[in-house]
Amino acid sequence: MKLRLSIEEFDRGLEELSKKYLIFAPRTFEKRGTYSDTDVVRYAKVNNFSEMNWKDKSHFPAKEALLPVNEILFYFTEDEYKAASEDTRERLVFLRACDMNAIKRIDQIYLGNGASSDFFYARTRKKTKFIVVGCSKTFRNCFCVSMGTNKADNYDAAMNIRENEIQLEIRNEDLNVFSGKEIEFDIDYVSKNEFEVDLPEKIDFMYIQNHKMWDEYDSRCIGCGRCNYSCPTCTCFSMQDIHYKENENMGERRRVWASCQVDGYTNIAGGHSFRQKQGQRMRFKTLHKIHDYKKRFGENMCVGCGRCDDMCPQYISISEAYEKVAHAMREKDNEELISEVYEKVVKVMKEKREE
């Protein structure tokens, strides 16, 4: 079903859906940004259209609606444990195409990356529906077109925002609670960003892992982890056991977002730690987004939302890092070509002398 409706009609539909769903969308929190006089846009529960912010790019991704920053998994005593109770209501998430593609990556990691799926993510994911909101313009630092994630089709509904009206395409009949006039509908997709990213066609890991390009990040990156926390496809976490003061044999285990860029992430038993330099950590993150994940699952992990570039206090650009990798691989290919030509020339000259 494809409909055109007013903001008021849209809100009445949301009110009806809120009886069954927890509704999440990007929302502005005033004076809670990086500085005391700045705002932050992040995913949170909403009740109507006016609470949503579609004019700005959200600082944090839609994955927060499925993967809380801090999530209680279970409670334990000395002899037993009990999984934390879940909110039985279903979830409805409004998000952009890049974030919809990011959910696909997260699903692969938590549901299709091993012998069994993640229990806590799976129980939330199975009761979550998605409405993709069209992009009428590209935002600063976005490069979704280069990553092929400017379009999405695995959604339950789609929405275009016009000045005083909403256009909807409803695919899932469970969401068919809106009243409006039937129309022709094509979701708005960005076809060109402000810049394009030159991605490497192939990556020689043994060559690139010790390349000098990573050295600059030793002094530039401060290891704050903001790039990871704002990334829609970063899925790493750490575990925290909280013991109660009243009884230290009782407590709760929490899953907390983690960052491969911060100290302590690679600590192991015995006090050892891998990737101690920031350049090594930047290499790990960069290659994981465009090499490791792709080698295993057939597509880039990065969706080109540009949030990491937006959030970095040192103005480090992941898209620039990708292009440096591409440039380094071209240099390697040129070196090999020159070496091959040189060997052929030497061989020909040797054959002529022998004649």
Tab-separated table of C-alpha atoms in Angstrom:
chain	number	residue	atom	x	y	z
A	1	MET	CA	0.000	0.000	0.000
A	2	LYS	CA	1.258	3.470	-0.956
A	3	LEU	CA	-0.262	6.488	0.757
A	4	ARG	CA	0.000	10.249	1.107
A	5	LEU	CA	-1.102	11.674	4.442
A	6	SER	CA	-0.831	14.778	6.556
A	7	ILE	CA	1.369	15.065	9.627
A	8	GLU	CA	-1.740	14.818	11.792
A	9	GLU	CA	-2.867	11.618	10.055
A	10	PHE	CA	0.641	10.205	10.401
A	11	ASP	CA	0.655	10.964	14.137
A	12	ARG	CA	-2.688	9.204	14.565
A	13	GLY	CA	-1.165	6.148	12.940
A	14	LEU	CA	1.844	6.331	15.272
A	15	GLU	CA	-0.495	6.564	18.240
A	16	GLU	CA	-2.185	3.367	17.128
A	17	LEU	CA	1.148	1.611	16.561
A	18	SER	CA	2.432	2.692	19.976
A	19	LYS	CA	-0.119	0.356	21.585
A	20	LYS	CA	1.937	-2.550	20.245
A	21	TYR	CA	5.373	-1.125	19.464
A	22	LEU	CA	8.136	0.836	21.115
A	23	ILE	CA	8.867	3.419	18.428
A	24	PHE	CA	12.469	4.586	17.916
A	25	ALA	CA	13.729	7.439	15.750
A	26	PRO	CA	16.504	10.061	15.855
A	27	ARG	CA	15.675	12.632	18.487
A	28	THR	CA	17.361	15.862	19.580
A	29	PHE	CA	18.553	16.172	23.161
A	30	GLU	CA	19.262	19.820	23.874
A	31	LYS	CA	22.462	20.870	25.662
A	32	ARG	CA	23.665	17.265	25.899
A	33	GLY	CA	26.206	17.332	23.097
A	34	THR	CA	29.997	17.474	23.142
A	35	TYR	CA	29.942	20.940	24.683
A	36	SER	CA	27.562	22.456	27.201
A	37	ASP	CA	25.841	24.588	24.560
A	38	THR	CA	25.515	21.919	21.865
A	39	ASP	CA	22.812	19.367	21.174
A	40	VAL	CA	23.098	15.676	20.374
A	41	VAL	CA	20.891	13.642	18.020
A	42	ARG	CA	20.555	9.992	18.927
A	43	TYR	CA	18.006	7.195	18.706
A	44	ALA	CA	15.366	7.178	21.418
A	45	LYS	CA	11.682	6.487	21.951
A	46	VAL	CA	9.311	8.914	20.246
A	47	ASN	CA	5.567	9.431	20.269
A	48	ASN	CA	4.958	11.658	17.252
A	49	PHE	CA	6.574	13.182	14.176
A	50	SER	CA	7.548	16.448	15.880
A	51	GLU	CA	9.865	14.560	18.236
A	52	MET	CA	11.836	13.141	15.297
A	53	ASN	CA	14.800	14.975	13.791
A	54	TRP	CA	15.247	14.284	10.073
A	55	LYS	CA	16.954	17.575	9.219
A	56	ASP	CA	20.266	16.531	10.776
A	57	LYS	CA	22.352	13.392	10.638
A	58	SER	CA	22.125	11.558	13.948
A	59	HIS	CA	25.372	11.487	15.921
A	60	PHE	CA	24.779	7.883	16.940
A	61	PRO	CA	23.370	5.034	14.827
A	62	ALA	CA	20.101	3.150	14.818
A	63	LYS	CA	21.779	0.045	16.263
A	64	GLU	CA	21.282	1.641	19.693
A	65	ALA	CA	17.605	0.656	19.437
A	66	LEU	CA	18.604	-3.022	19.319
A	67	LEU	CA	21.943	-3.022	21.137
A	68	PRO	CA	21.870	-0.777	24.214
A	69	VAL	CA	25.154	0.853	25.193
A	70	ASN	CA	24.834	-0.878	28.554
A	71	GLU	CA	22.674	-4.013	28.685
A	72	ILE	CA	22.000	-6.344	31.632
A	73	LEU	CA	22.210	-9.925	30.374
A	74	PHE	CA	21.548	-11.911	33.525
A	75	TYR	CA	21.521	-11.862	37.321
A	76	PHE	CA	23.533	-14.340	39.340
A	77	THR	CA	23.840	-15.700	42.845
A	78	GLU	CA	26.434	-18.068	44.214
A	79	ASP	CA	24.593	-21.106	42.860
A	80	GLU	CA	22.452	-20.017	39.918
A	81	TYR	CA	21.715	-17.358	37.341
A	82	LYS	CA	18.638	-15.935	35.638
A	83	ALA	CA	18.428	-14.169	32.293
A	84	ALA	CA	17.237	-10.585	32.536
A	85	SER	CA	13.576	-10.200	31.657
A	86	GLU	CA	12.786	-8.649	28.306
A	87	ASP	CA	10.331	-5.989	27.278
A	88	THR	CA	7.734	-8.051	25.447
A	89	ARG	CA	6.575	-5.200	23.232
A	90	GLU	CA	7.726	-5.192	19.631
A	91	ARG	CA	9.955	-2.441	18.262
A	92	LEU	CA	9.536	-0.157	15.290
A	93	VAL	CA	12.643	1.695	14.133
A	94	PHE	CA	12.739	4.617	11.683
A	95	LEU	CA	16.140	4.839	9.972
A	96	ARG	CA	18.053	5.851	6.858
A	97	ALA	CA	19.148	3.449	4.108
A	98	CYS	CA	22.757	3.371	5.357
A	99	ASP	CA	21.607	2.308	8.828
A	100	MET	CA	19.290	-0.318	7.307
A	101	ASN	CA	22.293	-1.773	5.501
A	102	ALA	CA	24.237	-1.589	8.765
A	103	ILE	CA	21.573	-3.706	10.494
A	104	LYS	CA	22.226	-6.341	7.836
A	105	ARG	CA	25.919	-6.363	8.849
A	106	ILE	CA	25.076	-6.591	12.547
A	107	ASP	CA	22.687	-9.472	11.834
A	108	GLN	CA	25.531	-11.285	10.107
A	109	ILE	CA	27.812	-10.860	13.125
A	110	TYR	CA	25.306	-11.717	15.869
A	111	LEU	CA	23.076	-14.212	14.067
A	112	GLY	CA	25.145	-15.804	11.311
A	113	ASN	CA	28.711	-15.837	12.539
A	114	GLY	CA	29.153	-19.104	14.385
A	115	ALA	CA	27.495	-22.269	15.548
A	116	SER	CA	24.689	-20.384	17.297
A	117	SER	CA	23.174	-16.918	17.314
A	118	ASP	CA	23.470	-14.413	20.136
A	119	PHE	CA	20.498	-15.128	22.418
A	120	PHE	CA	19.954	-11.584	23.664
A	121	TYR	CA	20.287	-9.887	20.282
A	122	ALA	CA	18.131	-12.537	18.576
A	123	ARG	CA	15.187	-12.111	20.935
A	124	THR	CA	15.146	-8.359	20.321
A	125	ARG	CA	15.822	-8.588	16.591
A	126	LYS	CA	12.962	-11.002	15.862
A	127	LYS	CA	10.379	-8.538	17.189
A	128	THR	CA	11.801	-5.465	15.433
A	129	LYS	CA	10.438	-3.881	12.261
A	130	PHE	CA	12.040	-1.119	10.194
A	131	ILE	CA	10.772	1.900	8.296
A	132	VAL	CA	13.389	3.345	5.927
A	133	VAL	CA	13.225	7.124	5.574
A	134	GLY	CA	14.280	8.572	2.235
A	135	CYS	CA	17.214	10.966	1.906
A	136	SER	CA	16.479	14.007	-0.230
A	137	LYS	CA	20.053	15.289	0.170
A	138	THR	CA	23.436	14.019	1.218
A	139	PHE	CA	24.970	15.059	4.516
A	140	ARG	CA	28.503	16.187	5.274
A	141	ASN	CA	31.082	13.368	5.190
A	142	CYS	CA	28.613	10.833	3.761
A	143	PHE	CA	29.986	8.474	1.110
A	144	CYS	CA	27.220	5.850	1.005
A	145	VAL	CA	27.094	5.884	-2.807
A	146	SER	CA	30.720	4.775	-3.004
A	147	MET	CA	29.942	1.937	-0.556
A	148	GLY	CA	26.784	0.902	-2.411
A	149	THR	CA	24.614	1.449	0.666
A	150	ASN	CA	22.593	4.465	-0.474
A	151	LYS	CA	19.703	2.121	-1.226
A	152	ALA	CA	17.913	-0.505	0.852
A	153	ASP	CA	15.107	-2.932	0.111
A	154	ASN	CA	14.886	-5.172	3.193
A	155	TYR	CA	12.381	-3.002	5.048
A	156	ASP	CA	8.841	-3.292	6.366
A	157	ALA	CA	7.847	0.185	5.214
A	158	ALA	CA	9.397	3.223	3.554
A	159	MET	CA	8.732	6.925	4.030
A	160	ASN	CA	9.366	10.184	2.208
A	161	ILE	CA	9.063	13.501	4.013
A	162	ARG	CA	7.612	16.445	2.154
A	163	GLU	CA	6.963	19.923	3.552
A	164	ASN	CA	3.586	19.267	5.141
A	165	GLU	CA	2.924	15.648	4.306
A	166	ILE	CA	4.238	12.132	4.626
A	167	GLN	CA	4.426	9.564	1.849
A	168	LEU	CA	4.380	5.918	2.882
A	169	GLU	CA	4.941	2.558	1.262
A	170	ILE	CA	3.711	-0.202	3.573
A	171	ARG	CA	4.959	-3.712	2.859
A	172	ASN	CA	4.169	-5.356	6.192
A	173	GLU	CA	0.434	-5.613	6.795
A	174	ASP	CA	0.961	-5.312	10.561
A	175	LEU	CA	1.827	-1.635	9.965
A	176	ASN	CA	-1.252	-0.930	7.880
A	177	VAL	CA	-2.937	1.420	10.349
A	178	PHE	CA	-2.586	4.672	8.410
A	179	SER	CA	-5.362	6.472	6.559
A	180	GLY	CA	-4.550	8.531	3.485
A	181	LYS	CA	-4.833	8.891	-0.278
A	182	GLU	CA	-3.246	6.290	-2.515
A	183	ILE	CA	-0.332	7.543	-4.622
A	184	GLU	CA	2.595	6.434	-6.756
A	185	PHE	CA	5.641	6.040	-4.546
A	186	ASP	CA	9.391	5.909	-5.053
A	187	ILE	CA	11.618	6.262	-2.036
A	188	ASP	CA	14.106	9.145	-2.114
A	189	TYR	CA	17.665	7.891	-2.483
A	190	VAL	CA	20.852	9.903	-2.655
A	191	SER	CA	22.514	9.272	-6.019
A	192	LYS	CA	25.603	11.420	-5.460
A	193	ASN	CA	27.535	12.473	-2.362
A	194	GLU	CA	29.683	15.556	-2.038
A	195	PHE	CA	32.725	13.372	-2.710
A	196	GLU	CA	33.556	9.871	-3.907
A	197	VAL	CA	35.856	7.398	-2.184
A	198	ASP	CA	38.445	5.461	-4.140
A	199	LEU	CA	38.289	1.954	-2.694
A	200	PRO	CA	41.049	-0.605	-3.297
A	201	GLU	CA	40.104	-3.317	-5.782
A	202	LYS	CA	42.225	-5.845	-3.912
A	203	ILE	CA	44.305	-5.756	-0.737
A	204	ASP	CA	47.549	-7.596	-0.103
A	205	PHE	CA	47.332	-7.885	3.674
A	206	MET	CA	50.937	-8.962	4.181
A	207	TYR	CA	52.083	-5.878	2.270
A	208	ILE	CA	49.732	-3.322	3.791
A	209	GLN	CA	49.889	-4.366	7.454
A	210	ASN	CA	53.363	-2.912	7.992
A	211	HIS	CA	53.045	-0.008	5.574
A	212	LYS	CA	54.405	3.343	6.740
A	213	MET	CA	51.021	4.989	6.155
A	214	TRP	CA	49.883	3.838	9.610
A	215	ASP	CA	52.689	5.651	11.452
A	216	GLU	CA	51.023	9.069	11.255
A	217	TYR	CA	48.135	7.847	13.398
A	218	ASP	CA	50.497	7.141	16.304
A	219	SER	CA	50.578	10.881	16.985
A	220	ARG	CA	47.206	11.941	15.579
A	221	CYS	CA	44.814	9.464	17.243
A	222	ILE	CA	44.178	10.007	20.957
A	223	GLY	CA	42.383	6.676	21.452
A	224	CYS	CA	39.058	8.114	22.608
A	225	GLY	CA	36.975	5.518	20.745
A	226	ARG	CA	34.345	7.967	19.528
A	227	CYS	CA	34.680	6.602	15.993
A	228	ASN	CA	33.624	3.142	17.175
A	229	TYR	CA	30.785	4.322	19.391
A	230	SER	CA	29.255	6.340	16.543
A	231	CYS	CA	29.736	3.567	13.966
A	232	PRO	CA	26.579	1.674	12.894
A	233	THR	CA	28.496	-1.553	12.170
A	234	CYS	CA	30.954	-1.797	15.089
A	235	THR	CA	29.753	-4.706	17.220
A	236	CYS	CA	32.495	-5.253	19.811
A	237	PHE	CA	31.652	-5.291	23.501
A	238	SER	CA	33.150	-6.071	26.885
A	239	MET	CA	31.600	-7.812	29.885
A	240	GLN	CA	31.186	-6.320	33.350
A	241	ASP	CA	30.230	-8.242	36.471
A	242	ILE	CA	28.612	-5.962	39.036
A	243	HIS	CA	28.646	-7.406	42.556
A	244	TYR	CA	26.107	-6.009	45.009
A	245	LYS	CA	27.387	-4.419	48.205
A	246	GLU	CA	24.751	-6.168	50.303
A	247	ASN	CA	25.987	-9.589	49.156
A	248	GLU	CA	29.115	-9.929	47.037
A	249	ASN	CA	28.008	-13.374	45.875
A	250	MET	CA	25.086	-11.781	44.055
A	251	GLY	CA	25.125	-9.417	41.132
A	252	GLU	CA	24.529	-8.868	37.435
A	253	ARG	CA	26.470	-9.295	34.225
A	254	ARG	CA	26.335	-6.483	31.705
A	255	ARG	CA	27.315	-6.196	28.068
A	256	VAL	CA	28.883	-2.794	27.348
A	257	TRP	CA	29.976	-1.304	24.028
A	258	ALA	CA	33.740	-1.476	23.560
A	259	SER	CA	36.270	0.103	21.202
A	260	CYS	CA	39.282	-1.378	19.441
A	261	GLN	CA	40.888	2.078	19.603
A	262	VAL	CA	41.108	2.413	23.384
A	263	ASP	CA	43.711	1.118	25.812
A	264	GLY	CA	42.927	-2.266	27.306
A	265	TYR	CA	40.824	-3.611	24.444
A	266	THR	CA	43.392	-6.267	23.476
A	267	ASN	CA	44.562	-7.111	26.994
A	268	ILE	CA	44.868	-10.847	27.661
A	269	ALA	CA	45.894	-13.058	30.565
A	270	GLY	CA	49.404	-12.436	31.800
A	271	GLY	CA	49.262	-8.708	31.161
A	272	HIS	CA	49.979	-8.956	27.441
A	273	SER	CA	48.389	-6.551	24.988
A	274	PHE	CA	48.267	-6.520	21.192
A	275	ARG	CA	48.233	-3.410	18.991
A	276	GLN	CA	49.601	-1.005	21.568
A	277	LYS	CA	50.249	1.790	19.048
A	278	GLN	CA	47.376	3.884	17.730
A	279	GLY	CA	48.573	3.333	14.167
A	280	GLN	CA	48.227	-0.402	14.627
A	281	ARG	CA	44.706	0.082	15.968
A	282	MET	CA	43.785	2.327	13.060
A	283	ARG	CA	45.096	-0.320	10.682
A	284	PHE	CA	42.982	-2.979	12.394
A	285	LYS	CA	39.805	-0.892	12.186
A	286	THR	CA	40.350	0.239	8.602
A	287	LEU	CA	41.146	-3.196	7.199
A	288	HIS	CA	38.331	-4.800	9.173
A	289	LYS	CA	35.850	-2.479	7.427
A	290	ILE	CA	37.034	-3.063	3.839
A	291	HIS	CA	39.017	-6.327	3.895
A	292	ASP	CA	38.453	-8.812	6.750
A	293	TYR	CA	34.647	-8.681	6.782
A	294	LYS	CA	34.453	-8.582	2.979
A	295	LYS	CA	36.765	-11.569	2.630
A	296	ARG	CA	34.432	-13.604	4.817
A	297	PHE	CA	30.969	-12.303	3.914
A	298	GLY	CA	31.384	-10.796	0.442
A	299	GLU	CA	30.662	-7.113	1.103
A	300	ASN	CA	32.288	-4.166	2.843
A	301	MET	CA	31.414	-3.739	6.482
A	302	CYS	CA	31.498	0.070	6.305
A	303	VAL	CA	28.281	1.667	5.016
A	304	GLY	CA	29.712	5.145	4.409
A	305	CYS	CA	27.576	7.099	6.875
A	306	GLY	CA	30.562	9.308	7.791
A	307	ARG	CA	29.695	9.495	11.480
A	308	CYS	CA	33.216	8.542	12.550
A	309	ASP	CA	34.575	11.465	10.539
A	310	ASP	CA	31.952	13.750	12.115
A	311	MET	CA	32.803	12.668	15.656
A	312	CYS	CA	36.606	12.493	15.595
A	313	PRO	CA	38.144	15.351	17.648
A	314	GLN	CA	41.396	14.945	15.674
A	315	TYR	CA	39.697	15.186	12.266
A	316	ILE	CA	40.837	11.703	11.252
A	317	SER	CA	38.921	10.535	8.194
A	318	ILE	CA	38.161	6.863	7.580
A	319	SER	CA	37.377	7.578	3.927
A	320	GLU	CA	40.836	9.112	3.540
A	321	ALA	CA	42.339	6.004	5.155
A	322	TYR	CA	40.566	3.831	2.574
A	323	GLU	CA	42.034	5.941	-0.225
A	324	LYS	CA	45.506	5.680	1.286
A	325	VAL	CA	45.174	1.900	1.222
A	326	ALA	CA	44.062	2.072	-2.416
A	327	HIS	CA	47.021	4.337	-3.269
A	328	ALA	CA	49.453	2.009	-1.488
A	329	MET	CA	48.130	-0.995	-3.411
A	330	ARG	CA	48.526	0.860	-6.729
A	331	GLU	CA	52.088	1.706	-5.758
A	332	LYS	CA	52.731	-1.967	-5.074
A	333	ASP	CA	51.241	-2.969	-8.422
A	334	ASN	CA	53.392	-0.352	-10.191
A	335	GLU	CA	56.501	-1.573	-8.408
A	336	GLU	CA	55.751	-5.140	-9.434
A	337	LEU	CA	55.084	-4.046	-13.017
A	338	ILE	CA	58.361	-2.102	-13.190
A	339	SER	CA	60.205	-5.055	-11.710
A	340	GLU	CA	58.591	-7.398	-14.228
A	341	VAL	CA	59.462	-5.114	-17.166
A	342	TYR	CA	63.016	-4.738	-15.882
A	343	GLU	CA	63.441	-8.503	-15.657
A	344	LYS	CA	62.159	-8.903	-19.206
A	345	VAL	CA	64.537	-6.232	-20.511
A	346	VAL	CA	67.474	-7.859	-18.737
A	347	LYS	CA	66.496	-11.227	-20.165
A	348	VAL	CA	66.274	-9.847	-23.736
A	349	MET	CA	69.644	-8.089	-23.442
A	350	LYS	CA	71.228	-11.272	-22.099
A	351	GLU	CA	69.812	-13.295	-25.004
A	352	LYS	CA	71.182	-10.774	-27.528
A	353	ARG	CA	74.660	-10.887	-26.001
A	354	GLU	CA	74.623	-14.659	-26.180
A	355	GLU	CA	73.749	-14.479	-29.881
